PDB file of C-alpha atoms in Angstrom:
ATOM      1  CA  UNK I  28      -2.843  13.682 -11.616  1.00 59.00           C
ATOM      2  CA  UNK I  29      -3.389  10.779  -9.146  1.00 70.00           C
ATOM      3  CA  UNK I  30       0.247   9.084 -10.295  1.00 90.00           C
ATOM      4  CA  UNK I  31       2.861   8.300  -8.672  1.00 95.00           C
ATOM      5  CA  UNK I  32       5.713   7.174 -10.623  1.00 96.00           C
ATOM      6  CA  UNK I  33       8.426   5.020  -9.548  1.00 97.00           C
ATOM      7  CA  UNK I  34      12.068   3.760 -11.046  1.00 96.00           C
ATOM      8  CA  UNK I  35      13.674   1.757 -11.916  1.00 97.00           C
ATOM      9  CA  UNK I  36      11.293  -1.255 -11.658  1.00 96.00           C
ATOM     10  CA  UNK I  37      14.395  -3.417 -10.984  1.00 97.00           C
ATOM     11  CA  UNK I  38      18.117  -2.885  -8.894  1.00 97.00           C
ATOM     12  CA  UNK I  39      20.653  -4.600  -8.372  1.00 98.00           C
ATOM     13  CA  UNK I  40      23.549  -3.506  -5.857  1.00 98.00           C
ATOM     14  CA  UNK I  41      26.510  -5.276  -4.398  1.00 98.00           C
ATOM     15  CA  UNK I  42      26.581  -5.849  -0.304  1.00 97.00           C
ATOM     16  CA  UNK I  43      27.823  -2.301   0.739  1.00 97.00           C
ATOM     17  CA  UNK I  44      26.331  -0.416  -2.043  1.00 97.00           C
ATOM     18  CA  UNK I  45      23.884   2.733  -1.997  1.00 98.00           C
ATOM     19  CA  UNK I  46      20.736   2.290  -3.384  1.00 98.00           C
ATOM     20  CA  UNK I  47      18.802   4.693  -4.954  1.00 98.00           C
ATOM     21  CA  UNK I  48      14.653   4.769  -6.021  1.00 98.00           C
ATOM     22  CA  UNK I  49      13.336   7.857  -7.631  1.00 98.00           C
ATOM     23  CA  UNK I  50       9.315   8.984  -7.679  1.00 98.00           C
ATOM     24  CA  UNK I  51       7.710  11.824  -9.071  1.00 97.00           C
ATOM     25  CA  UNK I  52       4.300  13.286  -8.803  1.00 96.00           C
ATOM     26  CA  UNK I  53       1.631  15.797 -10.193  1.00 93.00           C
ATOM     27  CA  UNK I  54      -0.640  16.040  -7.620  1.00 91.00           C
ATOM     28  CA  UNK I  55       0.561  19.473  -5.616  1.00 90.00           C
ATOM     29  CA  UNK I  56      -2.203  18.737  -2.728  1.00 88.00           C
ATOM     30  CA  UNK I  57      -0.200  15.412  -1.696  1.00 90.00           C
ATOM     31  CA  UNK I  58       1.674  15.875   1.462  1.00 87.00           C
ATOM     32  CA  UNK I  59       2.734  12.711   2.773  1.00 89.00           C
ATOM     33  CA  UNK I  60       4.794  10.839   1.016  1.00 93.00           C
ATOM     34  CA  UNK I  61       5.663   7.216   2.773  1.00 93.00           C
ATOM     35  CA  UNK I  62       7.980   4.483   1.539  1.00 96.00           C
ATOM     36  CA  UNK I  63       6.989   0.989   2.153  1.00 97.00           C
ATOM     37  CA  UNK I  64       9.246  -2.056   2.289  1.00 97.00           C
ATOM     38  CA  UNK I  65       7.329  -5.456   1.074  1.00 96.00           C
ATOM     39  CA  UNK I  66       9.033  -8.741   1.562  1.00 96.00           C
ATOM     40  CA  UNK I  67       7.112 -11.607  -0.312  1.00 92.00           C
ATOM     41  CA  UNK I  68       4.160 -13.135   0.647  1.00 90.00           C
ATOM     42  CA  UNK I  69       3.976 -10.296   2.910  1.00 92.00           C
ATOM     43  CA  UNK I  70       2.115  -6.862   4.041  1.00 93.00           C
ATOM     44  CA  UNK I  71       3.877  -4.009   2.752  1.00 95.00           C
ATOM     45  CA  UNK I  72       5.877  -2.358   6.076  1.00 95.00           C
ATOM     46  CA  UNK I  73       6.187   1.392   6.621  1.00 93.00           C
ATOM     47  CA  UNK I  74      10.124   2.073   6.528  1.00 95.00           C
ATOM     48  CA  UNK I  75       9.937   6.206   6.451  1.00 94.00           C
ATOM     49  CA  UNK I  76       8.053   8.728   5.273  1.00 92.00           C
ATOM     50  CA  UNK I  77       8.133  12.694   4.810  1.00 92.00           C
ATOM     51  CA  UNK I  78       6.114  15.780   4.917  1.00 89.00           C
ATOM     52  CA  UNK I  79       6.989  18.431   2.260  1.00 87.00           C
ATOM     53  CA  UNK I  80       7.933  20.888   4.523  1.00 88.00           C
ATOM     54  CA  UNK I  81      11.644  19.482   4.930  1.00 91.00           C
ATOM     55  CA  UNK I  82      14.066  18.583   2.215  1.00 93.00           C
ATOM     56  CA  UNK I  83      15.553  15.342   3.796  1.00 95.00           C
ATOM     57  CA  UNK I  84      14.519  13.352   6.763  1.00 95.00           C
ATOM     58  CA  UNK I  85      17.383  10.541   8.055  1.00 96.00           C
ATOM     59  CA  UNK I  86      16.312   7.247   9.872  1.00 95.00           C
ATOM     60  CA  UNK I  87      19.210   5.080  10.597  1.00 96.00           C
ATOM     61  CA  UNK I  88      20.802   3.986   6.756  1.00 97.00           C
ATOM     62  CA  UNK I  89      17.468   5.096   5.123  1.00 97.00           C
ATOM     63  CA  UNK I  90      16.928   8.700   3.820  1.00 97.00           C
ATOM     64  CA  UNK I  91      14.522  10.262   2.099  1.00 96.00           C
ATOM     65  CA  UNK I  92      15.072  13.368   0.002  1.00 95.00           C
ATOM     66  CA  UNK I  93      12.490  15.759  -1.026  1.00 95.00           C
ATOM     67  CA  UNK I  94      12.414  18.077  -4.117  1.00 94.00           C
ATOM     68  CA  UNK I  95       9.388  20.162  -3.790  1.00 92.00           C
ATOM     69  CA  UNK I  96       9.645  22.071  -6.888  1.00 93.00           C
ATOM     70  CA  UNK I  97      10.739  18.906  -9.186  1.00 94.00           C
ATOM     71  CA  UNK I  98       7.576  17.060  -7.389  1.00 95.00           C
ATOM     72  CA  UNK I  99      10.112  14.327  -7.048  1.00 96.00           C
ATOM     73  CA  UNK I 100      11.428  12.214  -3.733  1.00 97.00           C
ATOM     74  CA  UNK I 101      14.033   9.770  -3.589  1.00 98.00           C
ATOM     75  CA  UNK I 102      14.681   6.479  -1.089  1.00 98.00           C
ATOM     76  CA  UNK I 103      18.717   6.343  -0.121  1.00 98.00           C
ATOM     77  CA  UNK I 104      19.144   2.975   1.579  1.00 98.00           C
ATOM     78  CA  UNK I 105      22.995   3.231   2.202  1.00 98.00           C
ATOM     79  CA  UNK I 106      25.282   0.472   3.142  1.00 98.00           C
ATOM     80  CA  UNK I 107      22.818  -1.997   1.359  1.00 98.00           C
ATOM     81  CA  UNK I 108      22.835  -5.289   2.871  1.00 97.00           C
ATOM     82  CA  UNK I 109      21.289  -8.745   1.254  1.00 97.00           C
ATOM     83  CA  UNK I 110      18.477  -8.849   4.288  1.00 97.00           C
ATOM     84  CA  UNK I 111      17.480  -5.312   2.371  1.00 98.00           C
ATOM     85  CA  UNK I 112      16.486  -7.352  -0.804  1.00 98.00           C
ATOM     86  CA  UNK I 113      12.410  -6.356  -1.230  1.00 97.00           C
ATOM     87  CA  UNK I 114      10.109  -4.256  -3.152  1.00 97.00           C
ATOM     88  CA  UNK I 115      10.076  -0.840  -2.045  1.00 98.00           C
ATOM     89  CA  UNK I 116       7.041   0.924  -3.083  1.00 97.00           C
ATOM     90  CA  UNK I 117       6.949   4.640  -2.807  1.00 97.00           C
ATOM     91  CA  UNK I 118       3.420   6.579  -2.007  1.00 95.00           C
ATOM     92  CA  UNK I 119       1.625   9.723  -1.419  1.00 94.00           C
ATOM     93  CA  UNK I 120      -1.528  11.074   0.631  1.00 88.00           C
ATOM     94  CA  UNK I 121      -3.782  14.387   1.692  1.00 81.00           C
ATOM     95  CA  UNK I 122      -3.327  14.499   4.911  1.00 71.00           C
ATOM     96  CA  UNK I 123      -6.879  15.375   6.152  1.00 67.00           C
ATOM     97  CA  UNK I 124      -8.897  13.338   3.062  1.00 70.00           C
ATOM     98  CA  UNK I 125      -9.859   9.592   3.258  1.00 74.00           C
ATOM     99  CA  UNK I 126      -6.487   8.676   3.891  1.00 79.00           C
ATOM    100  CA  UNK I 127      -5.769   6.215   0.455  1.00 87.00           C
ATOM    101  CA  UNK I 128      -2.697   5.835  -0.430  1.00 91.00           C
ATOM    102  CA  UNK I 129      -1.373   6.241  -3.986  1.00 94.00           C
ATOM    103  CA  UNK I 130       1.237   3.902  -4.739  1.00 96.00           C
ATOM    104  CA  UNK I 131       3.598   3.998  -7.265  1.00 96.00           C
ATOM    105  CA  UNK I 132       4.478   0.772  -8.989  1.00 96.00           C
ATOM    106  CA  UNK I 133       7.217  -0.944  -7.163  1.00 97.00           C
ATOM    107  CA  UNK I 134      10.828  -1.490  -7.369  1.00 98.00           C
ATOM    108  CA  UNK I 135      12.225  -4.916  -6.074  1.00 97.00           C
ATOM    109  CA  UNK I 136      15.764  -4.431  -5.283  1.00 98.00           C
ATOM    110  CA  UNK I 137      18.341  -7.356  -4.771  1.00 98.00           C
ATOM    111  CA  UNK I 138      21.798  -6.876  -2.789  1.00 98.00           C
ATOM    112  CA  UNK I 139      24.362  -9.095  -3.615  1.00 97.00           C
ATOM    113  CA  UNK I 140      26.828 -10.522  -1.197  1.00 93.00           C
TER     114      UNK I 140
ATOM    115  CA  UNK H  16       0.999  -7.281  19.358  1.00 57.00           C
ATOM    116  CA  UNK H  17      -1.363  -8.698  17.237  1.00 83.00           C
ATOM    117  CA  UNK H  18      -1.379  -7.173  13.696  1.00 93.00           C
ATOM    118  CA  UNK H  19      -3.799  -6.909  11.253  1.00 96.00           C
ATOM    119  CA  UNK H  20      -4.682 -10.128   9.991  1.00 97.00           C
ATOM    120  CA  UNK H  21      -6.610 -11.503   6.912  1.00 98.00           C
ATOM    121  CA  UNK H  22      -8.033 -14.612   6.322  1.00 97.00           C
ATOM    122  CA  UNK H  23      -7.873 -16.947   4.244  1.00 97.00           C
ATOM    123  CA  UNK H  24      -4.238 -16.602   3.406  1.00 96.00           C
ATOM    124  CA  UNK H  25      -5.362 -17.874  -0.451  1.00 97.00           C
ATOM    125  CA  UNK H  26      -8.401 -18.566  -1.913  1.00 98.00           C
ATOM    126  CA  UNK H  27      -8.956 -20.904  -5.183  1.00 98.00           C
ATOM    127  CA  UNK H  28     -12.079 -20.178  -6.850  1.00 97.00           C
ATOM    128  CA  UNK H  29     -14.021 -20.562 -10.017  1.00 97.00           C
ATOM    129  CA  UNK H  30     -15.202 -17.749 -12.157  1.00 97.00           C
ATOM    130  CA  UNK H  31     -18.644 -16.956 -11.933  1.00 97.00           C
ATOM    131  CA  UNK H  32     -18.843 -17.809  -7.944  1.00 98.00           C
ATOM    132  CA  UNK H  33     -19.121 -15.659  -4.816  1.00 98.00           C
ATOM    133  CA  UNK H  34     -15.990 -14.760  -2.307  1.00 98.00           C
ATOM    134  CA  UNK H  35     -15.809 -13.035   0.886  1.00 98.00           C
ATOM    135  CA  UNK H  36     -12.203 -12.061   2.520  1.00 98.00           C
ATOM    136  CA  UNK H  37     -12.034 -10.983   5.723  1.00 98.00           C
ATOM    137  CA  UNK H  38      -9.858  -8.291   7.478  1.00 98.00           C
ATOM    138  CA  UNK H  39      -8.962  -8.323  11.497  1.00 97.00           C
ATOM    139  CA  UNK H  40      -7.624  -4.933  11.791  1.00 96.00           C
ATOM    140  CA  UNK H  41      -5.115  -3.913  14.562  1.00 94.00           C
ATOM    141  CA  UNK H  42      -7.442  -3.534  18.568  1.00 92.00           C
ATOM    142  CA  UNK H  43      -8.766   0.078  18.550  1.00 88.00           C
ATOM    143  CA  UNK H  44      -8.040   1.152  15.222  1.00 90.00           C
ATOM    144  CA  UNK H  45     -10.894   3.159  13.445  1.00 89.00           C
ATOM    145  CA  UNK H  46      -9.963   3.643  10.089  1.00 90.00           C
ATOM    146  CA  UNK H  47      -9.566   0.540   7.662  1.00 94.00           C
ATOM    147  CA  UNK H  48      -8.711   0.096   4.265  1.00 95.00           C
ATOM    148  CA  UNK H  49      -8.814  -2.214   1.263  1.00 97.00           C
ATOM    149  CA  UNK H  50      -6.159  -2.408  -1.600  1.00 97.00           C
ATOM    150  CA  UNK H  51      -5.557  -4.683  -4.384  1.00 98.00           C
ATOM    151  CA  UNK H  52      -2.464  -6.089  -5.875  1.00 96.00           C
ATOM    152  CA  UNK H  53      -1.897  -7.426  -9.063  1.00 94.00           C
ATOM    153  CA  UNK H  54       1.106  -8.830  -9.706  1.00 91.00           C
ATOM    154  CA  UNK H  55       4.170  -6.558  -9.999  1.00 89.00           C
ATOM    155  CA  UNK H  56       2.157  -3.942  -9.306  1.00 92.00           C
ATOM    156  CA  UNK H  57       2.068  -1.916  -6.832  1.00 94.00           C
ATOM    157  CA  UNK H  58      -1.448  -1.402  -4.362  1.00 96.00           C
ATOM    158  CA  UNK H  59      -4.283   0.454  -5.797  1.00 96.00           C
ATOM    159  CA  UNK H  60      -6.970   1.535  -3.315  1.00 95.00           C
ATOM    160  CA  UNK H  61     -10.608   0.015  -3.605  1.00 97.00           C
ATOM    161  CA  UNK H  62     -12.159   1.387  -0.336  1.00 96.00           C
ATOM    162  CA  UNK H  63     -12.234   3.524   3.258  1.00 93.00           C
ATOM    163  CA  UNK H  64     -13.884   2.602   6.090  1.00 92.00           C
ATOM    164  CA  UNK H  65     -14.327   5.220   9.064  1.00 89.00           C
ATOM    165  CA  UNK H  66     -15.723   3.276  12.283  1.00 87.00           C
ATOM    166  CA  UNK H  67     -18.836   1.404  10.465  1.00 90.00           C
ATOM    167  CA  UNK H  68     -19.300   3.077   7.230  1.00 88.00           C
ATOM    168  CA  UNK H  69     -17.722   3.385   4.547  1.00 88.00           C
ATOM    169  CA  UNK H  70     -16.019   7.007   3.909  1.00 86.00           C
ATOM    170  CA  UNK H  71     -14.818   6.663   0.788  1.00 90.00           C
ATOM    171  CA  UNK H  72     -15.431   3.359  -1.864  1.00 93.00           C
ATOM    172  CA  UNK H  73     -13.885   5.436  -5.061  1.00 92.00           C
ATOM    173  CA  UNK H  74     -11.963   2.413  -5.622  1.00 93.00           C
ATOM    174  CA  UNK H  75     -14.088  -0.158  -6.259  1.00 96.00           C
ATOM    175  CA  UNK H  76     -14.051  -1.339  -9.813  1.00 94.00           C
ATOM    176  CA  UNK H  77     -17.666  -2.010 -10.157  1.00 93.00           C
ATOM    177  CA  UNK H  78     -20.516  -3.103  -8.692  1.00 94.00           C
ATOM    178  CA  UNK H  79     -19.599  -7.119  -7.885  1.00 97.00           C
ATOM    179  CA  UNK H  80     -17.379  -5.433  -5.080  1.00 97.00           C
ATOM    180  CA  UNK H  81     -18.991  -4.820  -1.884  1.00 96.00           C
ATOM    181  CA  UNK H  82     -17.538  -4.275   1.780  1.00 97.00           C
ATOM    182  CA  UNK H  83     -18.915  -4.293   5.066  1.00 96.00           C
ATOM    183  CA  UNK H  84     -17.741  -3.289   8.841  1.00 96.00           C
ATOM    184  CA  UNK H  85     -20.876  -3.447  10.866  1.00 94.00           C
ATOM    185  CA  UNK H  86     -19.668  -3.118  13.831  1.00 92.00           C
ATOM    186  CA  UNK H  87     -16.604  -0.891  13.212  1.00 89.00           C
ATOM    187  CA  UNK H  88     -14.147  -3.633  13.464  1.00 93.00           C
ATOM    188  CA  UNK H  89     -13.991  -6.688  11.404  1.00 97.00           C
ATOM    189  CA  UNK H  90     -14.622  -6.383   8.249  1.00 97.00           C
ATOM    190  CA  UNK H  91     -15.342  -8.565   5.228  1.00 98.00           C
ATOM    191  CA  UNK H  92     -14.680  -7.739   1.304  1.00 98.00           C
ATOM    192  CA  UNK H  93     -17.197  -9.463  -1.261  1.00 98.00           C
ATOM    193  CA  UNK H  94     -16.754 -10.209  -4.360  1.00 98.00           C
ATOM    194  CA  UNK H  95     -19.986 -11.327  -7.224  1.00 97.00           C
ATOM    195  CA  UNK H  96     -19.654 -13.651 -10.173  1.00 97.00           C
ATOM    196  CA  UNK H  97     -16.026 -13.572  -9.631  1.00 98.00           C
ATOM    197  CA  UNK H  98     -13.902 -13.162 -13.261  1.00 97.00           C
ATOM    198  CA  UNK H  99     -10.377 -14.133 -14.284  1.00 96.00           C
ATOM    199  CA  UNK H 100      -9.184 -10.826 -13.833  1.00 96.00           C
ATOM    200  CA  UNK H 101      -9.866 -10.538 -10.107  1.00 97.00           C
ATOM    201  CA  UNK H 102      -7.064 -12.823  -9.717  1.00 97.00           C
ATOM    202  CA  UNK H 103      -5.083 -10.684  -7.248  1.00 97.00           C
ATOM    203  CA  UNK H 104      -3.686 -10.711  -3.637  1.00 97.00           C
ATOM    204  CA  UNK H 105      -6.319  -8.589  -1.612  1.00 98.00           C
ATOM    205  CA  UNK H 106      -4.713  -6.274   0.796  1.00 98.00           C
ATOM    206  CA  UNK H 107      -6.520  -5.139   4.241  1.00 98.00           C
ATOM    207  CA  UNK H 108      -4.467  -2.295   6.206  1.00 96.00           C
ATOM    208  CA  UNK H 109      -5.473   0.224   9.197  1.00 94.00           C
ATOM    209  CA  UNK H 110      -5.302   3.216  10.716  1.00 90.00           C
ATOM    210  CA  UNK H 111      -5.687   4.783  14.483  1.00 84.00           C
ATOM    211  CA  UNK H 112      -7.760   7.255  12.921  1.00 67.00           C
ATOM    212  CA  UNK H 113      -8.185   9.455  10.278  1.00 55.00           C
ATOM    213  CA  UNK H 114      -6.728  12.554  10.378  1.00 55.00           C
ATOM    214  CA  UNK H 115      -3.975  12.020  11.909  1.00 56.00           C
ATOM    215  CA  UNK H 116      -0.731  14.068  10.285  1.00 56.00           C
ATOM    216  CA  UNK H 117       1.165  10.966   9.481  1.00 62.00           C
ATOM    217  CA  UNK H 118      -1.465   8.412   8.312  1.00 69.00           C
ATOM    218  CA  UNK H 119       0.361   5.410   9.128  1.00 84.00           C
ATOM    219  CA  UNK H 120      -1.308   2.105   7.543  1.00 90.00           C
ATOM    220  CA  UNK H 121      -0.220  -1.029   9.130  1.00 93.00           C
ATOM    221  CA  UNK H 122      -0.932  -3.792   6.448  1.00 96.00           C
ATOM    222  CA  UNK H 123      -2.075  -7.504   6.848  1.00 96.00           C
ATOM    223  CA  UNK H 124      -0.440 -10.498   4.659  1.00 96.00           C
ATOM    224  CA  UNK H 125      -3.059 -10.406   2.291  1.00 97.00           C
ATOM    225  CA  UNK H 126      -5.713 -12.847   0.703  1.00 98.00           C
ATOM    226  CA  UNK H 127      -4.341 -14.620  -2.850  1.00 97.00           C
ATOM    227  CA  UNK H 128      -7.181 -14.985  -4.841  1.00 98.00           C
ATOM    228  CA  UNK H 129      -7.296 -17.176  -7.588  1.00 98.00           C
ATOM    229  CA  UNK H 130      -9.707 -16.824  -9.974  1.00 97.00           C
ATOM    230  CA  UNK H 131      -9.820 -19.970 -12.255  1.00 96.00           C
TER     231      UNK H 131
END
């Protein structure tokens, strides 16, 4: 019930692409769900995140959409340039508890020129 | 600003001996946290700090694990008769405070620990 789970582990998209990372959940009480960017040797980076009470929040070429029902939310980097190349890790939190943050397992995405 | 920083950057040890890692989080924030990261994996929560004490240590694999913040600041993990499979890069993040409606976490580099 604590899971988060992320795919694909691995994408690929040309310079000018969309990408696209899926997670889904089971936990109903999560209510936060953040995306983190990590380049390597590196801190993961907050890049957006989302409260359940809207279906899509926007920042810049990064969207997140949010399917209550499915207990799935999505990452939408559009116009995908090379300096996007990193592991994006999706996550989820009660607001109000301790605060940890359930990751899911990662997905390192490469743009191509 | 300064971030939250973590020293040492990497840490070669051999199994069986004691480490400590320790975790500079950003000025003024309250709540601090401890992940760890195995490789290709994602980070999976070991324990909470609130000011001084320690809210929540759920994630703490057993009892060689131990953290400290004593005076609501700095704060250092420790690790017992280190094994192979601690081998991991040790993540330190915080927090302005808890309960806030977006719980930001602003992560450090992390310690490598190598666990020979």
């Amino acid at each position: 019930q604590q899971q988060v789970k992320q795919s694909p582990q691995s994408l690929i998209v040309q310079k000018g692409g969309i990408s696209i990372i899926n997670c889904a959940y089971e936990n109903t009480a999560f209510d936060y769900f953040p995306w983190y960017q990590q380049f390597p040797g590196k801190g993961p980076a907050l890049l957006i995140a989302i409260r359940p009470d809207v279906s899509e929040k926007k920042e810049g070429r990064f969207t997140i959409s949010f399917n209550k029902s499915a207990k799935q939310f999505s990452l939408h980097i559009m116009d995908s340039q090379p300096g996007d190349s990193a592991t994006y890790f999706c996550a989820a939190d009660i607001s109000g508890n301790t605060g940890k943050l359930i990751f899911g397992q990662g997905t390192t995405l490469q743009v191509k020129p | 600003g300064a971030g939250v920083s973590q020293t040492p950057s990497n840490k070669v040890t051999e199994k069986g001996k004691y480490v400590e890692l320790r975790c500079d989080p950003i000025s003024g924030h309250t709540a601090l946290y401890w992940y760890r990261q195995s490789l290709g994996q994602g980070p999976e929560f070991l324990i909470y700090f609130q000011g001084t004490g320690a809210a929540d240590d759920s994630g703490l694999p057993n009892d060689r694990f131990f953290a400290v913040r004593p005076e609501g600041s700095v704060s250092t993990l420790k690790i017992q008769r280190t094994e192979r499979g601690d081998s991991a890069v040790y993540l330190c993040a915080s927090s302005p405070r808890r309960g806030l409606v977006y719980n930001e976490q602003f992560f450090g580099p992390g310690t490598r620990l190598t666990v020979l």
